[in-house]
XYZ file of C-alpha atoms in Angstrom:
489
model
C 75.369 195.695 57.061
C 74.962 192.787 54.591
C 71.991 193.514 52.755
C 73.685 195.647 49.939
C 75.769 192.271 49.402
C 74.744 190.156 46.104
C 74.005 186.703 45.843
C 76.651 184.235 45.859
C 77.238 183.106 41.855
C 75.041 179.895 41.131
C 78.058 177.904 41.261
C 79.270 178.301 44.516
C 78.152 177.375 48.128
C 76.593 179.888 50.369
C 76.646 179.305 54.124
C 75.200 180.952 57.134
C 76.760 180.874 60.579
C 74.757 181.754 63.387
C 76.298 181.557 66.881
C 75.025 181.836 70.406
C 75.522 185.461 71.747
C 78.432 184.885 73.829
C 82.241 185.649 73.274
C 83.359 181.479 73.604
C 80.546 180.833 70.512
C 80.952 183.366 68.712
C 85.145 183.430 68.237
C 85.470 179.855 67.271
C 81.737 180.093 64.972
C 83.763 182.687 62.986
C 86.626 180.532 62.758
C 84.784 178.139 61.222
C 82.940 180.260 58.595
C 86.300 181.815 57.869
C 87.627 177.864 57.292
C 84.582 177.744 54.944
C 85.246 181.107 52.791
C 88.738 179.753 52.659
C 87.440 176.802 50.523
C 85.584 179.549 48.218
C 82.253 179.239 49.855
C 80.293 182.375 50.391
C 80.087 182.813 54.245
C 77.528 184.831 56.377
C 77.743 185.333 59.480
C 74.470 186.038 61.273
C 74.172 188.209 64.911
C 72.944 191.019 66.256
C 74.068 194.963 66.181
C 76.223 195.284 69.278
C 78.067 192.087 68.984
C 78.664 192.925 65.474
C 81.969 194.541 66.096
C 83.332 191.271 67.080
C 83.501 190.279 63.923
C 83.891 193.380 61.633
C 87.190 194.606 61.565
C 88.781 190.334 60.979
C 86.040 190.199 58.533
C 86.519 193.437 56.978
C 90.415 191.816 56.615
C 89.616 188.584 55.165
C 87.355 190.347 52.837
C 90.193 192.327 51.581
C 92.297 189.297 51.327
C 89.307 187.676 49.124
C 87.166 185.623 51.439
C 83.683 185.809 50.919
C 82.478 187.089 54.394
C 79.049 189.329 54.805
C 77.785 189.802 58.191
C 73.713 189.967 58.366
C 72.300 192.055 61.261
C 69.395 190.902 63.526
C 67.458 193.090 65.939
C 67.474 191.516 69.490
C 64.287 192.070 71.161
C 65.758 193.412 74.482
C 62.564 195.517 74.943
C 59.793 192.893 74.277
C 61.453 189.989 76.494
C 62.175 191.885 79.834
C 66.365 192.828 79.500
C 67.977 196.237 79.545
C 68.742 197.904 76.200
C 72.129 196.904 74.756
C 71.930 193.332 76.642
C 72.808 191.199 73.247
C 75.687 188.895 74.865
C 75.320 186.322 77.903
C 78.361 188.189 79.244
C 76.271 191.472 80.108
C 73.886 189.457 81.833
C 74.758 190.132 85.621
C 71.690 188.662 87.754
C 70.015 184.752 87.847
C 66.372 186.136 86.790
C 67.669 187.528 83.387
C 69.006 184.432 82.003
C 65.646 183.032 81.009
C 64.371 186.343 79.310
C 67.677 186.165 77.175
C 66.950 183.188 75.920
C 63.454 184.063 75.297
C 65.044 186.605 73.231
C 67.255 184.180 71.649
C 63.988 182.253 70.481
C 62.770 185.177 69.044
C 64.776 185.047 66.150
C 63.552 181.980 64.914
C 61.327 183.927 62.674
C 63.862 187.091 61.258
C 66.239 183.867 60.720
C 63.599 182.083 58.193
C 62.958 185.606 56.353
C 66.702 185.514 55.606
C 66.526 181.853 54.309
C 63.733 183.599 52.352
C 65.285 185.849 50.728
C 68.765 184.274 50.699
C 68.331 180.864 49.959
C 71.395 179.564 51.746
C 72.428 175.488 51.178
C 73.168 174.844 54.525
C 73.597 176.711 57.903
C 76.059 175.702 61.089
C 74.006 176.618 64.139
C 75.078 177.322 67.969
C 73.701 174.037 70.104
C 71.540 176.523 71.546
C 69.556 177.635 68.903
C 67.974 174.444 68.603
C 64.669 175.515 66.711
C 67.257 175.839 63.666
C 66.667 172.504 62.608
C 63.212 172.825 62.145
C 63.556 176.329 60.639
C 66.256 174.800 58.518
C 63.880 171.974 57.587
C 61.042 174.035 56.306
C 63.088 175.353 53.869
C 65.345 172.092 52.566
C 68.549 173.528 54.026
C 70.879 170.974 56.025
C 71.284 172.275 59.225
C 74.892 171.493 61.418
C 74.825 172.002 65.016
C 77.988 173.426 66.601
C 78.509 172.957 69.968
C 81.459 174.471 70.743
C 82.880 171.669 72.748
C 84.878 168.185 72.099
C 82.884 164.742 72.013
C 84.310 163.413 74.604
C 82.086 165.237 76.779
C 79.351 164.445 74.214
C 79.711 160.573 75.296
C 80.294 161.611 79.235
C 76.650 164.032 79.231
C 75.243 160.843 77.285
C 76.379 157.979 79.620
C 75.619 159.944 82.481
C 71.548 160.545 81.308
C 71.638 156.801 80.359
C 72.982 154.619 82.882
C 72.745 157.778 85.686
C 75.382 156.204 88.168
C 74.826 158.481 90.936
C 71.859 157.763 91.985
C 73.577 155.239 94.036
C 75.719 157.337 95.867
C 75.008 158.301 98.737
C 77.856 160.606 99.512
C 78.346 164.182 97.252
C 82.115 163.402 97.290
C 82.323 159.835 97.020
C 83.839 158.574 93.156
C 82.206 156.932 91.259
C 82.962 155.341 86.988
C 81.205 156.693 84.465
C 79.527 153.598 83.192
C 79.942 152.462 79.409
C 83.189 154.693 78.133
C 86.635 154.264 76.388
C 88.549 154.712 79.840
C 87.784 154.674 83.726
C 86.593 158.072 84.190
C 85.854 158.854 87.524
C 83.793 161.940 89.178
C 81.524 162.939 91.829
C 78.203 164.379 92.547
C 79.277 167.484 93.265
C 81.084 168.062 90.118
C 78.025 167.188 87.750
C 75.982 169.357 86.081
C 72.701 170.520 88.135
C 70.819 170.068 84.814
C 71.916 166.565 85.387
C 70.285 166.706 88.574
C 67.312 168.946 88.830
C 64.956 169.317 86.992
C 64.347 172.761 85.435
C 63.827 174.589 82.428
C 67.516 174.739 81.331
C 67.423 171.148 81.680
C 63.897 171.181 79.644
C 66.041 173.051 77.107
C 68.852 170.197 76.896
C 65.960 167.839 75.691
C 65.300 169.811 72.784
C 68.775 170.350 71.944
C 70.019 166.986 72.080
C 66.380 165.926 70.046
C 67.060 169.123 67.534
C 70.895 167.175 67.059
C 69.395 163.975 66.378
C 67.124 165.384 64.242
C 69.959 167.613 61.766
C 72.276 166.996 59.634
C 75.089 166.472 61.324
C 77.537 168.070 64.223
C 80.671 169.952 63.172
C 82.978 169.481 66.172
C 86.433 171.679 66.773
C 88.548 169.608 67.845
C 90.900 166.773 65.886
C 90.419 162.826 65.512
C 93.635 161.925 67.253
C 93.053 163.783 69.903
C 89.771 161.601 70.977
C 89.671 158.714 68.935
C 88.106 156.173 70.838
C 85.234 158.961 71.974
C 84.961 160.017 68.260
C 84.213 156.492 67.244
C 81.755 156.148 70.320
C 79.617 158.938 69.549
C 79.674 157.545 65.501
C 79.165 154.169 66.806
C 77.233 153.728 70.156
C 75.262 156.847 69.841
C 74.823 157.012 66.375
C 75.643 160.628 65.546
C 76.797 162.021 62.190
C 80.157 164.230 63.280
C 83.220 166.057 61.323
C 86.115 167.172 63.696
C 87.133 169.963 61.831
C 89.778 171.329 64.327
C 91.123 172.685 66.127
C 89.833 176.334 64.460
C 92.129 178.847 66.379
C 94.854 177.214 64.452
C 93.546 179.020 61.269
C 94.590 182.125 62.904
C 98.430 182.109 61.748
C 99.696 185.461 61.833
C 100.461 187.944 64.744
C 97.776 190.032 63.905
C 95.375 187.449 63.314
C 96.344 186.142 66.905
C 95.922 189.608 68.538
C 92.716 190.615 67.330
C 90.846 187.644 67.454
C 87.611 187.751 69.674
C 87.169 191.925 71.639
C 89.665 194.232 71.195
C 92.795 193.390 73.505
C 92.660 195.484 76.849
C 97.075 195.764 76.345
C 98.845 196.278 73.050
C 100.558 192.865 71.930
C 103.950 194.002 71.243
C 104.238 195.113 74.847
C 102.968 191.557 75.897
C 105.705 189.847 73.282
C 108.236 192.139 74.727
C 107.709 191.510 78.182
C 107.538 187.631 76.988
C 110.598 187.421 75.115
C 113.151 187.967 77.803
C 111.998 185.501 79.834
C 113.306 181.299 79.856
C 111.428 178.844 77.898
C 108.723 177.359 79.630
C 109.021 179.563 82.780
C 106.336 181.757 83.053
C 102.532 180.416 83.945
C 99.324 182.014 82.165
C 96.508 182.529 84.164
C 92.516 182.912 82.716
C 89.291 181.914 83.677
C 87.468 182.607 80.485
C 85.661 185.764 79.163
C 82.247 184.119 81.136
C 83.442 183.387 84.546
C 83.614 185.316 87.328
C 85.190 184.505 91.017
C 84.515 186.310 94.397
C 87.217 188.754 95.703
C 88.173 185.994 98.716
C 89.193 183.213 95.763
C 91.030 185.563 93.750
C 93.182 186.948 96.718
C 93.938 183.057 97.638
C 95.244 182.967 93.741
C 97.355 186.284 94.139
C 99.001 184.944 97.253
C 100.034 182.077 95.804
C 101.281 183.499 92.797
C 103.348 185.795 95.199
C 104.749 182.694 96.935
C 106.003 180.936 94.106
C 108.717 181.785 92.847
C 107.191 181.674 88.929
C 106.910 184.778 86.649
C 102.973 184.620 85.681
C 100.540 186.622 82.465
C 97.196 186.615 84.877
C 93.968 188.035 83.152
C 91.666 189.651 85.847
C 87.918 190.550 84.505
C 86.594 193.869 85.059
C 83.323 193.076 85.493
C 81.366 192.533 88.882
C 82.461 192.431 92.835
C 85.992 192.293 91.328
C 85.885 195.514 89.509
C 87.758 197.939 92.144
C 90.199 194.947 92.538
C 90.035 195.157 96.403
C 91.453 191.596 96.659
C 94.890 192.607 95.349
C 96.974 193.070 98.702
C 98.587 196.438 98.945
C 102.026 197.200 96.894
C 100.883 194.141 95.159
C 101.908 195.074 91.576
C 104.936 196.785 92.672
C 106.118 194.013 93.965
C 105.305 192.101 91.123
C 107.174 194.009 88.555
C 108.804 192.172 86.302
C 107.894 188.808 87.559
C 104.300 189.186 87.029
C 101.606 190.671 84.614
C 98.216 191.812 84.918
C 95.729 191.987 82.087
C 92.561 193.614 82.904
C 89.894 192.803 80.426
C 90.587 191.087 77.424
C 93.760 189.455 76.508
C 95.428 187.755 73.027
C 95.170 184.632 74.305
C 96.331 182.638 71.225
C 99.421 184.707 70.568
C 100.072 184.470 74.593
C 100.267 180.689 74.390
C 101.826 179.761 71.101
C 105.354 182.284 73.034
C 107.849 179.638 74.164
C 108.536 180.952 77.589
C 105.145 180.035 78.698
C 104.863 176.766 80.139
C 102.068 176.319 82.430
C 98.179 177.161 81.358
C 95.620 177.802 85.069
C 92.743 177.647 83.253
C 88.512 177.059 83.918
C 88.569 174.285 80.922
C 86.332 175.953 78.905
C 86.935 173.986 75.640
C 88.461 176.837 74.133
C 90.561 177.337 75.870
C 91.401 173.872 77.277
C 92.175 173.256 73.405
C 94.281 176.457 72.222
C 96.309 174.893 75.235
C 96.434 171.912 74.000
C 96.779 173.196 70.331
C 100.018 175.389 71.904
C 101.348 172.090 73.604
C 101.144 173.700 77.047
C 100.180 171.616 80.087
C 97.462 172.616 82.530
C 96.239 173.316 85.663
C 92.465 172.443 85.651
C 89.933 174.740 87.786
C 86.641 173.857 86.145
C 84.023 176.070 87.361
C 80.409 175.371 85.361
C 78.870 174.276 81.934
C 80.851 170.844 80.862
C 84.180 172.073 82.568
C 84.465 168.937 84.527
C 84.009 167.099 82.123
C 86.947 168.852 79.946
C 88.971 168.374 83.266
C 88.975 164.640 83.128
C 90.158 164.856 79.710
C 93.295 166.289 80.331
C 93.834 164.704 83.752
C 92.540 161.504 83.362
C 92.788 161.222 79.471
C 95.278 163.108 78.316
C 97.336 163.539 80.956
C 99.155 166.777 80.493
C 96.958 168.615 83.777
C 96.913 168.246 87.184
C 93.318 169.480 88.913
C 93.798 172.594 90.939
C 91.160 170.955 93.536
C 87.895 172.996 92.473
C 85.877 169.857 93.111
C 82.274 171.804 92.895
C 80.380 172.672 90.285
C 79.182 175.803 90.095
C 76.840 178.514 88.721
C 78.598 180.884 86.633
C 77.185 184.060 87.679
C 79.387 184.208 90.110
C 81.573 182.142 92.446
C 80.288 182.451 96.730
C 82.780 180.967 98.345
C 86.813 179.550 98.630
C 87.031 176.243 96.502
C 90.801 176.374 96.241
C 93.225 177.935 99.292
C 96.676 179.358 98.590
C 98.690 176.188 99.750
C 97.027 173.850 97.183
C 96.836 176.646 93.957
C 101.015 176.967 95.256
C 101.490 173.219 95.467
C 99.853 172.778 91.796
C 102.190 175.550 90.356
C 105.200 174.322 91.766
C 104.307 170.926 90.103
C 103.384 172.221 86.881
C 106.050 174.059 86.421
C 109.013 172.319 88.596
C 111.472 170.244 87.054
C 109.827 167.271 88.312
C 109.816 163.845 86.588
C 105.839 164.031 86.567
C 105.939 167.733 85.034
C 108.556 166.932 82.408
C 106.295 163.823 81.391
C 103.309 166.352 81.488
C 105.141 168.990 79.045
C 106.351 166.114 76.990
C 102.684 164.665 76.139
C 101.655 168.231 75.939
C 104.188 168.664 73.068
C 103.093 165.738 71.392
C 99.399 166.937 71.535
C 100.343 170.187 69.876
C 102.460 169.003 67.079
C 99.388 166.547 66.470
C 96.888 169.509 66.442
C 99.048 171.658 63.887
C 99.348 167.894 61.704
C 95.648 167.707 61.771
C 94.409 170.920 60.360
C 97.466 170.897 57.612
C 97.124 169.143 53.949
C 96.188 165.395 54.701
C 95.687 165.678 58.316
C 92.802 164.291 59.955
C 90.768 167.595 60.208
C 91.569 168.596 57.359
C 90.751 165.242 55.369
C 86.946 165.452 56.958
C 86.376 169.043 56.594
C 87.093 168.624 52.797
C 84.996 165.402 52.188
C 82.081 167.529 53.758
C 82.572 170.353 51.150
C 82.707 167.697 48.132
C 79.140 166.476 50.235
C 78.030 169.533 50.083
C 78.383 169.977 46.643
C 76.876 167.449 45.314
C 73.718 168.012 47.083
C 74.065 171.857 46.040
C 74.274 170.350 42.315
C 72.014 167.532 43.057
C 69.304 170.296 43.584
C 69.837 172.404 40.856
């Protein structure tokens, strides 16, 4: 798809961008290279043939509009590690046992990635936190390799104090708090909500080690998300545990337009205008938003406990459903559900413009997993949160908005989780009801939540604009990156 493309002129950068298969890499990891193209660097985005399509029609766009995007197409070896033909993305893996032959799979493009720094000669390349052979692939060939992980440092400096100073080993109860040792504020968790990697010992955990060793070892970590937003974690992780970082975001905030908006990520399961419309009616701030990510997926019980309580409150409500697993027939909806729904309530099943749904004025309220996407293109829309952190460093995100932040208020999901799939009830009707009706009452505690939310958001917009913060760092590491490119030459 990008081979017929010629080299970039001698003059001017040439990046490749190379993100984990799965949808919450791969959006913002072509936000960034789109950031990049923006600043006349020739961008290429690296992946494999089905998951492609994410990024060809916006990059067939921006190419028209004179970015410098190519797309370069790797075979995945389905058939050599184990996994059904056309399993490219971690979101068509559906049992335990395939995870590690997908990321045996994943390793196996260490070697097609150093033919194209063969015959491409790239100056640097921003890799996913997961491909962490790229810094020594990177290496072999001179190129400075950035790690993206996809996530904010402050839970960077929480994974970090927690391997160091490991402060629950002397708990004896799962549920009993405990302080993070070492850190900015008094952030408090529990066993149960850590990370089993943190925990047990297994090969995902074997895997961290050579991530977080890969980090040390590159040239740096490009981080979406914005200096004021973390500022005391941000000089931490400079500081105390000596990483080289740019906060560069928040990305999604590149995305300006309506179309842009609509069409970032898979194609949206409902046509946007009929979203808008149904939006623009309603009051400011009224109506909640409801998604657990394009990754996680919750038993039929949990979900009926949510549809109950979005019944019982007296809130109009955008709720995305997946289509994907026990959930697909949608048995948990009660019967006449939707009907009686009509007009208060919306149903999304699949994939939904999430952006363009949060920047609309009558939402108010964001029920969301805290995946760091998300959690920040809430934050980014200055909407305050409920927090139902489910797996991966969602905790972690939680106690920055509740305990941080403070524009959330936890849902009560206090387990961590695998994210195959959900097994049981973490959160009944009556507390999901009682966090809505907080969120989104005209409480003293809400209005104070929606007021630091606003402040956040204006902040984010500053940030990425001429002079901001993000936008200050991500051009110093251009002029860095030219020099070297020159320096070389």
């Amino acid at each position: 798809m990008g081979s017929e493309a010629p080299p970039p002129p001698s003059h001017q950068l040439h990046g490749f961008f190379f993100p984990l298969m799965a949808y919450g890499h791969m959006i913002p990891m072509f936000d960034v290279a789109r950031m990049f193209a923006a600043r006349g660097v020739k961008a290429t985005i690296i992946t494999t043939p089905i998951n492609a399509s994410t990024f060809t029609k916006n990059a067939e766009r921006d190419r028209l509009s004179g970015l410098d995007i190519d797309i370069q197409i790797l075979r995945f070896p389905t058939e050599e590690t184990g996994l059904p033909e056309g399993c490219e993305n971690v979101n068509d893996i559906d049992a335990p046992e395939m995870i590690p032959n997908f990321f045996n799979a994943v390793n196996m493009l260490q070697e097609p990635l150093e033919q194209l720094f063969e015959d491409y000669h790239p100056d640097f390349i921003v890799a996913d936190m997961f491909l962490h052979w790229a810094t020594e692939s990177a290496g072999k060939f001179g190129i400075p390799r950035f790690v993206f992980h996809g996530t904010n440092i402050f839970c960077q400096c929480v994974e970090y104090s927690l391997n160091l100073y490991k402060p629950d080993q002397g708990i004896a109860s799962d549920t009993e708090a405990f302080v993070v040792p070492g850190l900015p504020d008094k952030i408090e968790m529990t066993k149960l909500q850590m990370p089993d990697h943190l925990k047990l010992d297994s090969p995902f955990s074997e895997m961290l080690v050579k991530i977080r060793y890969s980090e040390i070892k590159s040239y740096g970590v490009l981080v979406n998300s914005f200096y004021d937003l973390e500022p005391a974690y941000a000089d931490y992780y400079r500081n105390v545990m000596g990483r080289t970082a740019w906060q560069i975001g928040p990305v999604s905030l590149l995305n300006r337009n309506t179309v842009d908006k609509a069409q970032r990520g898979k194609q949206s399961a409902v046509d946007e205008h009929y979203v808008l419309n149904w939006l623009d009616p309603k009051e400011p701030n009224s109506v909640l938003y409801i998604c657990f990510g394009s990754t996680s997926r919750m038993n039929n019980a949990q979900l009926l406990e949510i549809a109950m309580a979005l019944e019982n409150s007296s809130v109009s409500f955008v709720w995305v459903i997946r289509t994907t697993g026990n959930n697909k027939d949608e048995r948990f909806l009660p019967e006449g559900y939707e009907e009686r729904m009509e007009g208060k309530g919306m149903i999304i099943r699949g994939w939904a413009p999430q952006v363009l749904i949060l920047d609309h004025t009558s939402v108010g309220g964001f029920m969301t997993h805290c995946g760091w996407n998300s959690t920040l293109e809430g934050l980014s829309a200055g909407v305050p949160m409920i927090t139902w952190p489910l797996f991966a460093e969602q905790f972690h995100n939680e106690k920055l908005v509740t305990q941080v932040l403070k524009t959330g208020i936890p849902a009560g999901a206090g387990k961590w989780q695998q994210w195959l799939e959900t097994k049981e009830i973490s959160v009944h009707k009556e507390k999901i009801e009682k966090a809505i009706q907080l969120l989104m009452g005209d409480g003293n505690e809400a209005k104070e939540m929606r007021r630091k939310a606003k402040e956040l958001g204006e902040m984010a917009r500053k940030a990425v604009e001429d002079g901001g913060s993000s936008h200050t760092e991500f051009t110093s590491l251009i002029e860095e990156l030219k020099v070297s490119k020159k320096a070389s030459t």
